[in-house]
Coordinates of C-alpha atoms and ligand atoms in Angstrom, one line a residue:
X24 CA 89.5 63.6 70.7
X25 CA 89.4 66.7 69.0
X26 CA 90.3 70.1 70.0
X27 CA 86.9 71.3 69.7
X28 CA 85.3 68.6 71.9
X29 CA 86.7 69.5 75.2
X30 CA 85.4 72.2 77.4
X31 CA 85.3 75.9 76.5
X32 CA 86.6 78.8 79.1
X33 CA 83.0 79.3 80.2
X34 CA 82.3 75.5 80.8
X35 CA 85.6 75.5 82.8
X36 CA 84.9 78.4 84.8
X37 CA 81.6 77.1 85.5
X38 CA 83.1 74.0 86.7
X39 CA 85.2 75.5 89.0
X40 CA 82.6 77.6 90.7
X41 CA 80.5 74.6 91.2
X42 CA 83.0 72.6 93.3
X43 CA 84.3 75.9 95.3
X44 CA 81.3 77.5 95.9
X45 CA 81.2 81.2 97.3
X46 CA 85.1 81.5 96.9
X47 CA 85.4 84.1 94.9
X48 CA 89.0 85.4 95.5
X49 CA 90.2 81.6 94.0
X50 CA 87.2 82.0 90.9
X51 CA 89.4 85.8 90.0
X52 CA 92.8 83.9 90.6
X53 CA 91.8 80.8 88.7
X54 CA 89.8 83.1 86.2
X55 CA 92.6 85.7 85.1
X56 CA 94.9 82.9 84.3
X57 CA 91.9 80.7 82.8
X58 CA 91.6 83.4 80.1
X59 CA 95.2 83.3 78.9
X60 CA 96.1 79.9 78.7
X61 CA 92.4 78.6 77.2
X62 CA 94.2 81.1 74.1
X63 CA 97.1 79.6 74.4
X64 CA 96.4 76.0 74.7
X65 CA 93.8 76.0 71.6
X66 CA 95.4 74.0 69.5
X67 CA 97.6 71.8 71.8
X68 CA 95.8 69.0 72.2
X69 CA 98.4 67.5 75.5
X70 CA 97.3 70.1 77.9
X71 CA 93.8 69.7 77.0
X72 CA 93.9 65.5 77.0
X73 CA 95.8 65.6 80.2
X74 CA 93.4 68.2 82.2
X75 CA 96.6 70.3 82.9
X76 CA 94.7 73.5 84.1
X77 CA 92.1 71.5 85.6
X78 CA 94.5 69.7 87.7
X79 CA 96.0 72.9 88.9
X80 CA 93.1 74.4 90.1
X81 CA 92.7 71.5 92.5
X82 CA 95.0 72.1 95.3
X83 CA 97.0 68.6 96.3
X84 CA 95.9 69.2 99.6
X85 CA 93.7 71.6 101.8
X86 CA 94.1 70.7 105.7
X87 CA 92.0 73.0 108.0
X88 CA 92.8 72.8 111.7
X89 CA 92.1 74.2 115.2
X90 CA 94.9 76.5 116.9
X91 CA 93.9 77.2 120.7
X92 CA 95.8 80.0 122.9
X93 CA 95.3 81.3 125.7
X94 CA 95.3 85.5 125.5
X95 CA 97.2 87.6 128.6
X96 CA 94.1 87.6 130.8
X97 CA 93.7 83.7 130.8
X98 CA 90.8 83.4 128.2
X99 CA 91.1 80.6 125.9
X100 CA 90.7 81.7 122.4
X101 CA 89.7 79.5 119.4
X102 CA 91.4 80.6 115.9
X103 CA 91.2 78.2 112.5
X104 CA 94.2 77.6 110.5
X105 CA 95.3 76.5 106.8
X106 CA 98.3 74.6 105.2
X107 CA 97.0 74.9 101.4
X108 CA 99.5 72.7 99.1
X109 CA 98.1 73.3 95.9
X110 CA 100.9 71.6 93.3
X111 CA 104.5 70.5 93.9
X112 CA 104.9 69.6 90.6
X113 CA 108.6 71.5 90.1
X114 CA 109.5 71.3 93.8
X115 CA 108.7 71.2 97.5
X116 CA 105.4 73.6 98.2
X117 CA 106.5 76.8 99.1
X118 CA 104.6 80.3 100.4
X119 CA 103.9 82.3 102.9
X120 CA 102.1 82.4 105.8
X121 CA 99.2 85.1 106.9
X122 CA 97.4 86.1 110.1
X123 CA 94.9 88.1 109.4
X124 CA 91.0 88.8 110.8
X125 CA 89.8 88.4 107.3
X126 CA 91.7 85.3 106.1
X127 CA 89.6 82.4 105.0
X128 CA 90.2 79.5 102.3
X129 CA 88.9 81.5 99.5
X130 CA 91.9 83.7 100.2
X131 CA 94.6 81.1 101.2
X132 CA 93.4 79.0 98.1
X133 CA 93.8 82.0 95.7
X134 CA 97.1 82.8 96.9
X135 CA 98.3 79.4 96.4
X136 CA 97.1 78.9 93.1
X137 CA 98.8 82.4 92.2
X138 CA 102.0 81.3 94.1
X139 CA 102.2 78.1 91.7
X140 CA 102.6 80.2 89.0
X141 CA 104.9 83.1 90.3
X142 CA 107.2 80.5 91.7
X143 CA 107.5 78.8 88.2
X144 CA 108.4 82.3 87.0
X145 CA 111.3 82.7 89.1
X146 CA 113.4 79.8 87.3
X147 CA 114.0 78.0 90.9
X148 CA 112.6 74.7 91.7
X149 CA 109.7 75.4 93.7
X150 CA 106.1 74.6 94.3
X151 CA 102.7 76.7 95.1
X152 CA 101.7 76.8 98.7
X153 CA 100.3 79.2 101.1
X154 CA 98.9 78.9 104.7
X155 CA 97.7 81.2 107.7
X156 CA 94.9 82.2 110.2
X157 CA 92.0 84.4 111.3
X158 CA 94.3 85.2 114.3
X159 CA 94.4 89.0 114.2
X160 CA 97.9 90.4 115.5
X161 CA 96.7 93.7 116.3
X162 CA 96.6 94.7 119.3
X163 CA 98.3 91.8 120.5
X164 CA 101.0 91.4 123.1
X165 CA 104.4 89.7 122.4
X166 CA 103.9 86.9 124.3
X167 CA 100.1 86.5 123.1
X168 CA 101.8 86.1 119.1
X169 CA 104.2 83.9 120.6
X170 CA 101.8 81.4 121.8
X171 CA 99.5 81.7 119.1
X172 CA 102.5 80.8 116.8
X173 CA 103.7 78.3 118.9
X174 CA 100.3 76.8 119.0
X175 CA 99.7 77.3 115.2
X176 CA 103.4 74.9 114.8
X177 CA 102.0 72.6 116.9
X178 CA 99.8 71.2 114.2
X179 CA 101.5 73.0 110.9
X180 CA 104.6 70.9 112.1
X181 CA 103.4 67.5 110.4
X182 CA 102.7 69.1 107.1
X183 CA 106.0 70.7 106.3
X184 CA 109.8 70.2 106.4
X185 CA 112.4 71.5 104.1
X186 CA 111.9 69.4 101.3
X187 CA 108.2 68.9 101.4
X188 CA 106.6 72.4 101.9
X189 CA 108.9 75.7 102.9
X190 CA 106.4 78.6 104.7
X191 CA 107.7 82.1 104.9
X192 CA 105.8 85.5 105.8
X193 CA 103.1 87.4 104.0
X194 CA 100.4 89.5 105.7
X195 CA 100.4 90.1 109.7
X196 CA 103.8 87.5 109.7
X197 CA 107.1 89.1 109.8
X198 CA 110.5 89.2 111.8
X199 CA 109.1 88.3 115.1
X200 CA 106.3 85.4 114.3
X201 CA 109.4 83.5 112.1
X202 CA 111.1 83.4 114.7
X203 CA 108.2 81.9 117.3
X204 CA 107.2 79.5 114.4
X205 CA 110.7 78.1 113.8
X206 CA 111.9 78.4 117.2
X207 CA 108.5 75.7 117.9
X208 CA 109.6 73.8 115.1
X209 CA 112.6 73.1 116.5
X210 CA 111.5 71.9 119.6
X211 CA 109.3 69.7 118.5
X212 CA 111.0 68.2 116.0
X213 CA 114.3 68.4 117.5
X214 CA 116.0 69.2 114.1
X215 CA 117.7 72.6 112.8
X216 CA 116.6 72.8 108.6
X217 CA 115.4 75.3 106.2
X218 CA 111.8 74.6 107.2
X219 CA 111.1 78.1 107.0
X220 CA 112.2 81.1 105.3
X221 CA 112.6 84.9 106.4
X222 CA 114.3 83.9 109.4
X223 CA 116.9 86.1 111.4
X224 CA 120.7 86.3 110.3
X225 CA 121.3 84.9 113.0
X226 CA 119.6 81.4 112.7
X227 CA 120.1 81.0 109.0
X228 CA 118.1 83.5 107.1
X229 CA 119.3 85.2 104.1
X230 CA 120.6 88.6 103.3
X231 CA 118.3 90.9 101.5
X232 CA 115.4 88.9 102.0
X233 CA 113.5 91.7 103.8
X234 CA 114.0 93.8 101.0
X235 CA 113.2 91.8 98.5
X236 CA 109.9 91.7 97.5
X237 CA 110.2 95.8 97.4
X238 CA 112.8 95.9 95.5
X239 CA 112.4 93.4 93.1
X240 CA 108.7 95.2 92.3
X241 CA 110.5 98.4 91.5
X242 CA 112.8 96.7 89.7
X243 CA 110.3 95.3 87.4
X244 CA 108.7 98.4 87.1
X245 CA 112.6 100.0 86.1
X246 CA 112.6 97.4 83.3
X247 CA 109.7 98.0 81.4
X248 CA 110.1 101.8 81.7
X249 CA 113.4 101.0 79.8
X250 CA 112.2 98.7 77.4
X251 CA 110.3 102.0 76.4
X252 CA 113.5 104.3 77.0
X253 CA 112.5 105.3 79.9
X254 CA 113.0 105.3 83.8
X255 CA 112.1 105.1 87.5
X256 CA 114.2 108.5 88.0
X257 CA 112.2 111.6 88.2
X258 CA 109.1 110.1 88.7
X259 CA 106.1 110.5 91.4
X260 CA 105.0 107.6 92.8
X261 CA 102.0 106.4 94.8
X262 CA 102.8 103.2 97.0
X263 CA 99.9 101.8 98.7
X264 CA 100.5 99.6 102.3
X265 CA 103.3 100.6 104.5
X266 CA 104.5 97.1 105.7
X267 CA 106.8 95.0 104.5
X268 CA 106.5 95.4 101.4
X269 CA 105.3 99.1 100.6
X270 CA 108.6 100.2 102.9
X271 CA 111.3 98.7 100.8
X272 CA 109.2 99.5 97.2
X273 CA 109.8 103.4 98.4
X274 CA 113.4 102.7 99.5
X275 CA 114.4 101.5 96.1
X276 CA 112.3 104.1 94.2
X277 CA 114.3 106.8 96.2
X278 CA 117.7 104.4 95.1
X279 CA 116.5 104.8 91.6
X280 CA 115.7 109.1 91.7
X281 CA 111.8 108.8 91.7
X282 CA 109.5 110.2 94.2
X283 CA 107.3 108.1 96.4
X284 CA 104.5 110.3 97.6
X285 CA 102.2 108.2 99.7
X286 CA 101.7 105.0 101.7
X287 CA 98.5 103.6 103.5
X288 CA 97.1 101.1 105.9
X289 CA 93.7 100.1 106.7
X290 CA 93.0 103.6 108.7
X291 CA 93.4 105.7 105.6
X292 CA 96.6 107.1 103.8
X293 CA 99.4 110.0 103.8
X294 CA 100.0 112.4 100.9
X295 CA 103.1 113.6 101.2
X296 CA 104.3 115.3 98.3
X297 CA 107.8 116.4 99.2
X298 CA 108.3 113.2 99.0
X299 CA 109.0 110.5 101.7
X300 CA 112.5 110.4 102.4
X301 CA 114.9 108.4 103.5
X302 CA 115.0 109.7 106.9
X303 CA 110.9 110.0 107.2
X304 CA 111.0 106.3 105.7
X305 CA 113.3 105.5 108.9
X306 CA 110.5 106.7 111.1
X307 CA 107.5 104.7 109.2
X308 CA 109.7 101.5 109.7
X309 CA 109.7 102.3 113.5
X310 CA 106.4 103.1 113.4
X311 CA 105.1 100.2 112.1
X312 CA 107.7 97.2 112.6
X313 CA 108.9 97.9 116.1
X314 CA 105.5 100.3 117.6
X315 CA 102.9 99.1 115.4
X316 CA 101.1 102.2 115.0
X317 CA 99.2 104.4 113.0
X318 CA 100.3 105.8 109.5
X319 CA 98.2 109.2 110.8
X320 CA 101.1 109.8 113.3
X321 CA 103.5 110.3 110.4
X322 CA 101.0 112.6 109.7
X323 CA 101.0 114.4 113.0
X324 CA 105.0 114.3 112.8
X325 CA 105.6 115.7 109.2
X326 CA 102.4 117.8 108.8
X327 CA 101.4 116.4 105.7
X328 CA 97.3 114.9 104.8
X329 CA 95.9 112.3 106.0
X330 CA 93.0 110.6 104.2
X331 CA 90.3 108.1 104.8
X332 CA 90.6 104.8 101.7
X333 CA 93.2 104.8 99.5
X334 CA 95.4 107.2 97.6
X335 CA 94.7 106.3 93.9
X336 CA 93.1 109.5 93.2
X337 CA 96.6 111.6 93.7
X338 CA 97.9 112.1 90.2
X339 CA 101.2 110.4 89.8
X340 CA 103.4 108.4 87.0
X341 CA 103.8 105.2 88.9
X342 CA 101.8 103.4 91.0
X343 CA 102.4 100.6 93.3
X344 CA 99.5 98.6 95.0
X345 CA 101.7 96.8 98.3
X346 CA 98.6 96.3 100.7
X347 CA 96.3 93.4 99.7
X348 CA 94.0 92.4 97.1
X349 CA 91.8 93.8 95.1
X350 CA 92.6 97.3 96.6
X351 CA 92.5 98.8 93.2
X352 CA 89.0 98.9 92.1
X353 CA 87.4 99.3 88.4
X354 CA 86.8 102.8 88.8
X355 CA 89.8 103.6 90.9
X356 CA 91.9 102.1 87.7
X357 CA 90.1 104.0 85.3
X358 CA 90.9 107.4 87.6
X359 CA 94.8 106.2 87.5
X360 CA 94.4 106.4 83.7
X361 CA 92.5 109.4 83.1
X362 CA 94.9 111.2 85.6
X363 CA 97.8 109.6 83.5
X364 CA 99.4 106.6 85.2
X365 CA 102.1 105.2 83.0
X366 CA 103.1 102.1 85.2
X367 CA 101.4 99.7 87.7
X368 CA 103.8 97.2 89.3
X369 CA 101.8 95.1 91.7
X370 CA 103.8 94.0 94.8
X371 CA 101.0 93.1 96.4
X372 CA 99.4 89.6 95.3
X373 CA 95.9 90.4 92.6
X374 CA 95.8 93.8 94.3
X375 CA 93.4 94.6 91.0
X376 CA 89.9 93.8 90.2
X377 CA 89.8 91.6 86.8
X378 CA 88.2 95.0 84.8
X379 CA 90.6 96.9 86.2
X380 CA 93.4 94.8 84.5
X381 CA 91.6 95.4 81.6
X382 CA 91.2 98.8 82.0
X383 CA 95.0 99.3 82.4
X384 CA 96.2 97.4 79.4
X385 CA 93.1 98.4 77.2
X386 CA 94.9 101.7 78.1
X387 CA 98.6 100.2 76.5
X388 CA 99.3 101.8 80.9
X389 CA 102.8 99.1 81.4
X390 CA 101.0 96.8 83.6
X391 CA 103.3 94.1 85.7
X392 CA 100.7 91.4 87.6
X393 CA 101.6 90.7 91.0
X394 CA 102.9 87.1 89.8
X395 CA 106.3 88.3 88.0
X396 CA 106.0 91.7 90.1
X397 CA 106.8 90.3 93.1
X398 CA 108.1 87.6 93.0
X399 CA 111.4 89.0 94.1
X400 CA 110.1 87.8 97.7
X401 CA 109.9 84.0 97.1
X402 CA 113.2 84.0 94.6
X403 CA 115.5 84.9 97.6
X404 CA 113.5 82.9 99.8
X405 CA 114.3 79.9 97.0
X406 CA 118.3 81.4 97.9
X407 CA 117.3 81.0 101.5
X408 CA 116.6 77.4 101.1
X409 CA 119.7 76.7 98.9
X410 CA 122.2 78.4 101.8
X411 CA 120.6 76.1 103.8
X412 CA 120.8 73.1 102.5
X413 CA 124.9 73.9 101.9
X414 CA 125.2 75.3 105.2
X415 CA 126.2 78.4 104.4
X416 CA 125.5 82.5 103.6
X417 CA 126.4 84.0 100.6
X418 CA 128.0 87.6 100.1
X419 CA 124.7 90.2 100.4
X420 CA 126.4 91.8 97.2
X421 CA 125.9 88.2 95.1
X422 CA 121.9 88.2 96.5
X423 CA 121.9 91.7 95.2
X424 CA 123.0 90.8 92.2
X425 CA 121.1 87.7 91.9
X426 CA 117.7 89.3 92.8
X427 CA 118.5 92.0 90.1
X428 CA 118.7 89.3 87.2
X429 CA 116.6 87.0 88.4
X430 CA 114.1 90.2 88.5
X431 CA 115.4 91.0 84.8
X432 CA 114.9 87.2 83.6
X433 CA 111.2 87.5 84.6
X434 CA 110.8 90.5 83.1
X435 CA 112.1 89.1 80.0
X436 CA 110.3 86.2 79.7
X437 CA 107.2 87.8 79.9
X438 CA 107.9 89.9 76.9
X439 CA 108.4 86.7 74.9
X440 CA 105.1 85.7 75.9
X441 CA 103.0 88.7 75.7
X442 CA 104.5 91.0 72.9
X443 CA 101.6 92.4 70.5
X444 CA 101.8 91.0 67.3
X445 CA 100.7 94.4 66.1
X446 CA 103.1 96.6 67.6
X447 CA 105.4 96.8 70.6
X448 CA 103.3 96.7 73.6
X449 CA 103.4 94.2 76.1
X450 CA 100.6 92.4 77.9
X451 CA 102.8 91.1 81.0
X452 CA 99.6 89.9 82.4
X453 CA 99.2 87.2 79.6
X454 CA 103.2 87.0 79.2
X455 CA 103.4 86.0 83.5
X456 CA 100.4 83.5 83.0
X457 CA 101.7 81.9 79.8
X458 CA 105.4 81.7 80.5
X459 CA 104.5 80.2 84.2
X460 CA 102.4 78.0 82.9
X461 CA 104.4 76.0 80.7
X462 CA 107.1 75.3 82.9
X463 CA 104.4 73.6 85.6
X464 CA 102.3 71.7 82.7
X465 CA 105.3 69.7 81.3
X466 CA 106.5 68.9 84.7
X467 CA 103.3 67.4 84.8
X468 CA 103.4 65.9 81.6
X469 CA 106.3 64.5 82.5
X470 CA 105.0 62.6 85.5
X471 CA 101.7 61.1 83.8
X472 CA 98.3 60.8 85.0
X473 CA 99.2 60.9 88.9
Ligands
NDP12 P1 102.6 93.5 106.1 O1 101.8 92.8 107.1 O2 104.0 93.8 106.4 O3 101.9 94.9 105.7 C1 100.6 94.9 105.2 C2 100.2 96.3 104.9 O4 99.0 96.3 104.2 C3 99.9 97.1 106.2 O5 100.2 98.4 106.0 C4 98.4 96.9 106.4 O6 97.8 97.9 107.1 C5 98.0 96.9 104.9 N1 96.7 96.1 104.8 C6 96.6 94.8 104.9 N2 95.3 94.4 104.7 C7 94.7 95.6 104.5 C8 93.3 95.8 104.1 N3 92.4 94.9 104.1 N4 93.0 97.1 103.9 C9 93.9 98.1 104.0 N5 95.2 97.9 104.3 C10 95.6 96.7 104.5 O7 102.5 92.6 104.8 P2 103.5 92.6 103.5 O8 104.0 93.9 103.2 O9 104.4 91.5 103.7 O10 102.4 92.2 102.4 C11 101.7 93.1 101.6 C12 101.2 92.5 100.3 O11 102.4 92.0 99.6 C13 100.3 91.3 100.5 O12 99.4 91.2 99.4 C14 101.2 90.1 100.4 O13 100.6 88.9 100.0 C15 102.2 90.6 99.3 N6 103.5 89.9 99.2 C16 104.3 89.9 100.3 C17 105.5 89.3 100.2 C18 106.5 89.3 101.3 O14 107.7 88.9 101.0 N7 106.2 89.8 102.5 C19 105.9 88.6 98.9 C20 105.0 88.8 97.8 C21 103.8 89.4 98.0 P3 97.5 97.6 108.7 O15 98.9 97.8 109.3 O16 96.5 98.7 109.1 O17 97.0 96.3 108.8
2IT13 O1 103.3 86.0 98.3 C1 104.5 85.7 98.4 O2 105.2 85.4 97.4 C2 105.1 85.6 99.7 N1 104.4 86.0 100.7 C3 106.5 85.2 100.0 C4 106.5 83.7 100.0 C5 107.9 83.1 100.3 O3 107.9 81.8 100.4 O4 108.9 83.8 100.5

């Protein structure tokens, strides 16, 4: 068959929102990779004969499931949950795990798909996979999470294991809901594996994984700016989100001299523009990993603004969406450039609308998709999984070190991809998809129809 006689990007796309209808978080995921590899699979006529894409965007497996608990007065409560295993085609499924009011299969099955390709990025043999709940941990007591997530194992149990699918955190699932998930898992199944990542040192975690998703965004961002001669240090920054992932982005933008300025959550955000250092970051960790509170007491405490939405109106250099998706809208992109942005690193996962993206590299702004931005996270969880299998911890100054050039490999590889034949920018959004997706289609080559 010829080139020309298979389906076209809109025929696809049309396709795809026919058999998912009314998710539109997967459509965007499936769309914004859709766009880049329809280019670059024009004249190869494998990936088109063998429905490569096509069979991407059909997770392996959806499973759906009840998860009773019973809250501190004695109520029964009713929550869904998701295992999505959308391709295991270069090794076990592996992703995270998010509780979350708002979480539905739209979201989960975006977030696989998109993990698929960012753990193909990081050069380790994983998979695409992501799971979760509607459970909402605010609010909650201790001992409410832990039976939610002992309830939630009860059924996730017989979908995962340490070479079959690997969860980890994301959204709402940190520190304390590993521990309740694996500490199930181990009851039930009576065995003591890697069937989880982000656990505590003291059970087989790894070092640096906390940090890593942070860090490894900032470092992404360092390595474009040098590319262009330039650097982190000196620069303002706005950090959106102040979990996980938002707290250790501003600790390494202080590491490297720059300036983070604000940090949000979904009541509003701080401008702080002395600067949050490291001894006001110590109080945001308390704040939110240990009291869960509000961002507006940092407020209170350091007298600085506090602001309903989101900070991407403050003028700033750098920018780094760490909440959730699509917090960067159209017209919030489009302030970011006309107030100057030269660098979006996204550490969240598709925190920006599809004309957004354009926006920011119509504007040649150095762009880094969440895909090869933060993928830091999953790479050392992909260590995690190797320590265990051996049994044993490495040094935290080799995981440094590894996150560093694993960080630097990404970055690289998506300049091979997505340099400008006409001059010397890069388009890292079309350098993530096409790099990532090569890796996964001739695994799948490999393996036939199947
Ligand atoms: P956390 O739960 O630790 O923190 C999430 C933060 O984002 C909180 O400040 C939360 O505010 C805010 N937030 C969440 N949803 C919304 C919303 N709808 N509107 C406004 N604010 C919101 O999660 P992480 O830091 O782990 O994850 C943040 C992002 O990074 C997610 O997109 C996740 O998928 C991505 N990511 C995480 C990785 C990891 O290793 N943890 C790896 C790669 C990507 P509030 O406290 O008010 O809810
Ligand atoms: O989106 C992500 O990459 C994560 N939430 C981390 C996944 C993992 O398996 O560490």
């Amino acid at each position: 068959m010829a080139v020309s006689d298979h389906v076209n990007l809109e025929q696809f796309m049309e396709g795809v929102e026919r058999r998912n209808p009314g998710e539109i978080e997967f459509h965007q995921a499936v769309y914004e990779v859709a766009v880049n590899v329809f280019d670059f699979i024009a004249d190869k006529e494998v990936y088109h004969e063998y429905q490569i894409l096509r069979r991407i965007a059909e997770p392996d497996r959806v499973v759906s499931f009840r998860v009773c608990w019973e809250d501190d007065k004695g109520d029964t409560r009713v929550q869904r949950g998701w295992r999505v295993q959308n391709n295991n085609s270069i090794g076990p499924y592996k992703g995270g795990l998010r509780f979350h009011s708002r979480v539905n299969q739209s979201i989960l099955k975006f977030l696989a798909f998109e993990q698929t390709f960012k753990n193909s990025l990081t050069g380790l043999p994983m998979g695409g996979g992501k799971g979760g709940s509607n459970f909402n941990p605010k609010g909650k007591s201790d001992h409410e999470v832990m039976r939610f997530c002992q309830s939630f194992m009860n059924e996730l149990y017989r979908h995962v294991g340490e070479d079959v699918d690997v969860p980890a955190g994301d959204i709402g699932v940190g520190a304390r809901e590993i521990g309740y998930l694996f500490g199930q898992y181990k009851r039930i199944t009576n065995r003591f594996v890697g069937v989880l990542t982000g656990k505590g040192m003291e059970y087989g975690g790894s070092p640096i994984r906390t940090e890593a998703t942070g860090y490894g965004t900032v470092y992404f961002m360092e390595s474009m700016l040098n590319r262009v001669n330039d650097s982190v240090d000196g620069k303002t920054c706005l950090v959106s989100g102040s979990g996980n992932v938002a707290q250790h982005a501003v600790e390494k933008i202080n590491h490297l001299g720059g300036r983070a300025v604000t940090l949000s959550d979904s009541g509003g955000f701080i401008y702080d523009p002395e600067g949050i250092d490291t001894d006001k970051l110590a109080f945001v960790k308390d704040l939110k990993n240990l009291r869960r509170g509000r961002l507006s007491e940092y407020a209170k405490k350091f007298g600085v603004e506090h602001h309903e939405g989101r900070p991407w109106g403050i003028t700033a250099d750098l920018a780094f969406p760490c909440a959730t998706q699509n917090e960067i809208s159209t017209a919030e992109a489009k302030t970011l450039i006309a107030n100057g942005v030269k660098g979006v690193s996204e550490g969240a996962n598709m925190p920006t609308e599809q004309q957004g993206i354009h926006a920011f590299t119509n504007a040649k702004v150095l762009f880094a998709p969440s895909k090869a931005a933060n993928a830091g996270g999953v790479a050392v969880s992909g260590l995690e999984m190797s320590q265990n299998s051996a049994r044993i911890t490495w040094k935290e100054e080799d995981l440094q070190k590894l996150l560093l050039d694993i960080m630097t490999g990404i970055h690289d590889r998506c300049v091979e991809h997505g340099r400008s034949p006409n001059d010397d920018y890069v388009n890292y959004v079309k350098g993530a998809n096409i790099a990532a997706f090569i890796k996964v289609a001739d695994a799948m080559l490999a393996y036939g129809v199947v």
